[in-house]
């Protein structure tokens, strides 16, 4: 090598840990809450680290602030899971009436 320069190598170490995509996991759990496959308090306990009693209380408080329109269906926003109201409204607005 000219000029006495030596190449520099970076070392990257890998272990046996599992790589997790938390964004995809949260999105999947929100979809499951919206579909009724997961309880809203379960989402809050898993992703916010709340104990079951706190998650149920906060989920119920968020649910009482929203109306289900008499359908009996509770969506993710009503179950205390944030971030799903706007997307559902956008999908509803984009869907043509039959």
mmCIF file of C-alpha atoms in Angstrom:
data_model
loop_
_atom_site.group_PDB
_atom_site.id
_atom_site.type_symbol
_atom_site.label_atom_id
_atom_site.label_comp_id
_atom_site.label_asym_id
_atom_site.label_seq_id
_atom_site.Cartn_x
_atom_site.Cartn_y
_atom_site.Cartn_z
ATOM 1 C CA UNK A 1 0.000 0.000 0.000
ATOM 2 C CA UNK A 2 1.309 3.373 -0.857
ATOM 3 C CA UNK A 3 1.880 6.061 1.718
ATOM 4 C CA UNK A 4 1.895 3.626 4.616
ATOM 5 C CA UNK A 5 -1.923 3.639 4.956
ATOM 6 C CA UNK A 6 -3.579 0.527 6.277
ATOM 7 C CA UNK A 7 -7.186 -0.386 5.554
ATOM 8 C CA UNK A 8 -9.641 0.165 8.386
ATOM 9 C CA UNK A 9 -12.261 -2.500 9.028
ATOM 10 C CA UNK A 10 -15.325 -2.160 11.225
ATOM 11 C CA UNK A 11 -16.449 -5.246 13.028
ATOM 12 C CA UNK A 12 -20.102 -6.033 13.443
ATOM 13 C CA UNK A 13 -21.075 -8.647 15.976
ATOM 14 C CA UNK A 14 -24.294 -10.621 15.809
ATOM 15 C CA UNK A 15 -25.824 -12.597 18.608
ATOM 16 C CA UNK A 16 -28.730 -15.017 18.832
ATOM 17 C CA UNK A 17 -31.335 -12.374 19.655
ATOM 18 C CA UNK A 18 -34.483 -12.007 17.596
ATOM 19 C CA UNK A 19 -34.928 -8.848 15.580
ATOM 20 C CA UNK A 20 -38.394 -7.422 16.211
ATOM 21 C CA UNK A 21 -40.313 -4.913 14.133
ATOM 22 C CA UNK A 22 -42.261 -3.153 16.884
ATOM 23 C CA UNK A 23 -44.071 -0.871 14.437
ATOM 24 C CA UNK A 24 -45.469 -3.855 12.552
ATOM 25 C CA UNK A 25 -46.319 -5.583 15.829
ATOM 26 C CA UNK A 26 -48.251 -2.574 17.092
ATOM 27 C CA UNK A 27 -50.061 -2.218 13.770
ATOM 28 C CA UNK A 28 -51.051 -5.882 13.821
ATOM 29 C CA UNK A 29 -52.282 -5.635 17.412
ATOM 30 C CA UNK A 30 -54.315 -2.487 16.586
ATOM 31 C CA UNK A 31 -55.874 -4.328 13.642
ATOM 32 C CA UNK A 32 -56.714 -7.247 15.934
ATOM 33 C CA UNK A 33 -58.357 -4.897 18.444
ATOM 34 C CA UNK A 34 -60.351 -3.317 15.613
ATOM 35 C CA UNK A 35 -61.424 -6.776 14.419
ATOM 36 C CA UNK A 36 -62.444 -7.800 17.932
ATOM 37 C CA UNK A 37 -59.724 -10.455 18.214
ATOM 38 C CA UNK A 38 -57.862 -8.644 21.009
ATOM 39 C CA UNK A 39 -59.196 -6.580 23.889
ATOM 40 C CA UNK A 40 -58.181 -2.923 24.032
ATOM 41 C CA UNK A 41 -56.931 -3.323 27.579
ATOM 42 C CA UNK A 42 -54.670 -6.144 26.377
ATOM 43 C CA UNK A 43 -53.127 -3.798 23.835
ATOM 44 C CA UNK A 44 -52.570 -1.131 26.484
ATOM 45 C CA UNK A 45 -51.028 -3.640 28.885
ATOM 46 C CA UNK A 46 -48.700 -5.010 26.206
ATOM 47 C CA UNK A 47 -47.550 -1.793 24.560
ATOM 48 C CA UNK A 48 -47.856 0.762 27.375
ATOM 49 C CA UNK A 49 -46.705 -1.523 30.176
ATOM 50 C CA UNK A 50 -49.849 -0.904 32.206
ATOM 51 C CA UNK A 51 -51.101 -3.489 34.663
ATOM 52 C CA UNK A 52 -54.443 -5.101 33.800
ATOM 53 C CA UNK A 53 -56.519 -2.965 36.183
ATOM 54 C CA UNK A 54 -55.043 0.305 34.906
ATOM 55 C CA UNK A 55 -55.348 -0.774 31.268
ATOM 56 C CA UNK A 56 -59.000 -1.783 31.741
ATOM 57 C CA UNK A 57 -59.794 1.503 33.515
ATOM 58 C CA UNK A 58 -58.114 3.697 30.900
ATOM 59 C CA UNK A 59 -59.592 1.673 28.055
ATOM 60 C CA UNK A 60 -63.068 2.032 29.550
ATOM 61 C CA UNK A 61 -62.567 5.780 30.007
ATOM 62 C CA UNK A 62 -61.589 6.130 26.339
ATOM 63 C CA UNK A 63 -64.479 3.895 25.291
ATOM 64 C CA UNK A 64 -67.047 5.913 27.214
ATOM 65 C CA UNK A 65 -65.957 9.048 25.358
ATOM 66 C CA UNK A 66 -66.742 7.447 21.992
ATOM 67 C CA UNK A 67 -70.015 6.172 20.646
ATOM 68 C CA UNK A 68 -70.331 2.892 18.775
ATOM 69 C CA UNK A 69 -73.438 4.073 16.931
ATOM 70 C CA UNK A 70 -75.566 1.387 18.557
ATOM 71 C CA UNK A 71 -73.864 -1.415 16.640
ATOM 72 C CA UNK A 72 -72.425 -3.086 19.705
ATOM 73 C CA UNK A 73 -69.049 -3.186 17.933
ATOM 74 C CA UNK A 74 -66.158 -1.537 19.748
ATOM 75 C CA UNK A 75 -63.341 -0.436 17.472
ATOM 76 C CA UNK A 76 -59.735 0.200 18.459
ATOM 77 C CA UNK A 77 -60.282 3.879 19.275
ATOM 78 C CA UNK A 78 -63.199 3.056 21.530
ATOM 79 C CA UNK A 79 -61.127 0.404 23.288
ATOM 80 C CA UNK A 80 -58.499 2.969 24.221
ATOM 81 C CA UNK A 81 -56.077 2.220 21.386
ATOM 82 C CA UNK A 82 -54.852 5.461 19.796
ATOM 83 C CA UNK A 83 -54.078 6.134 16.177
ATOM 84 C CA UNK A 84 -56.816 4.179 14.413
ATOM 85 C CA UNK A 85 -59.656 6.697 14.163
ATOM 86 C CA UNK A 86 -58.225 8.786 11.344
ATOM 87 C CA UNK A 87 -57.290 5.762 9.244
ATOM 88 C CA UNK A 88 -60.757 4.210 9.603
ATOM 89 C CA UNK A 89 -62.396 7.523 8.640
ATOM 90 C CA UNK A 90 -60.112 7.806 5.605
ATOM 91 C CA UNK A 91 -60.983 4.266 4.525
ATOM 92 C CA UNK A 92 -64.686 4.918 4.996
ATOM 93 C CA UNK A 93 -64.497 8.137 2.976
ATOM 94 C CA UNK A 94 -62.560 6.396 0.205
ATOM 95 C CA UNK A 95 -65.009 3.481 -0.036
ATOM 96 C CA UNK A 96 -67.770 4.124 -2.594
ATOM 97 C CA UNK A 97 -71.355 3.590 -1.462
ATOM 98 C CA UNK A 98 -73.064 0.477 -2.821
#
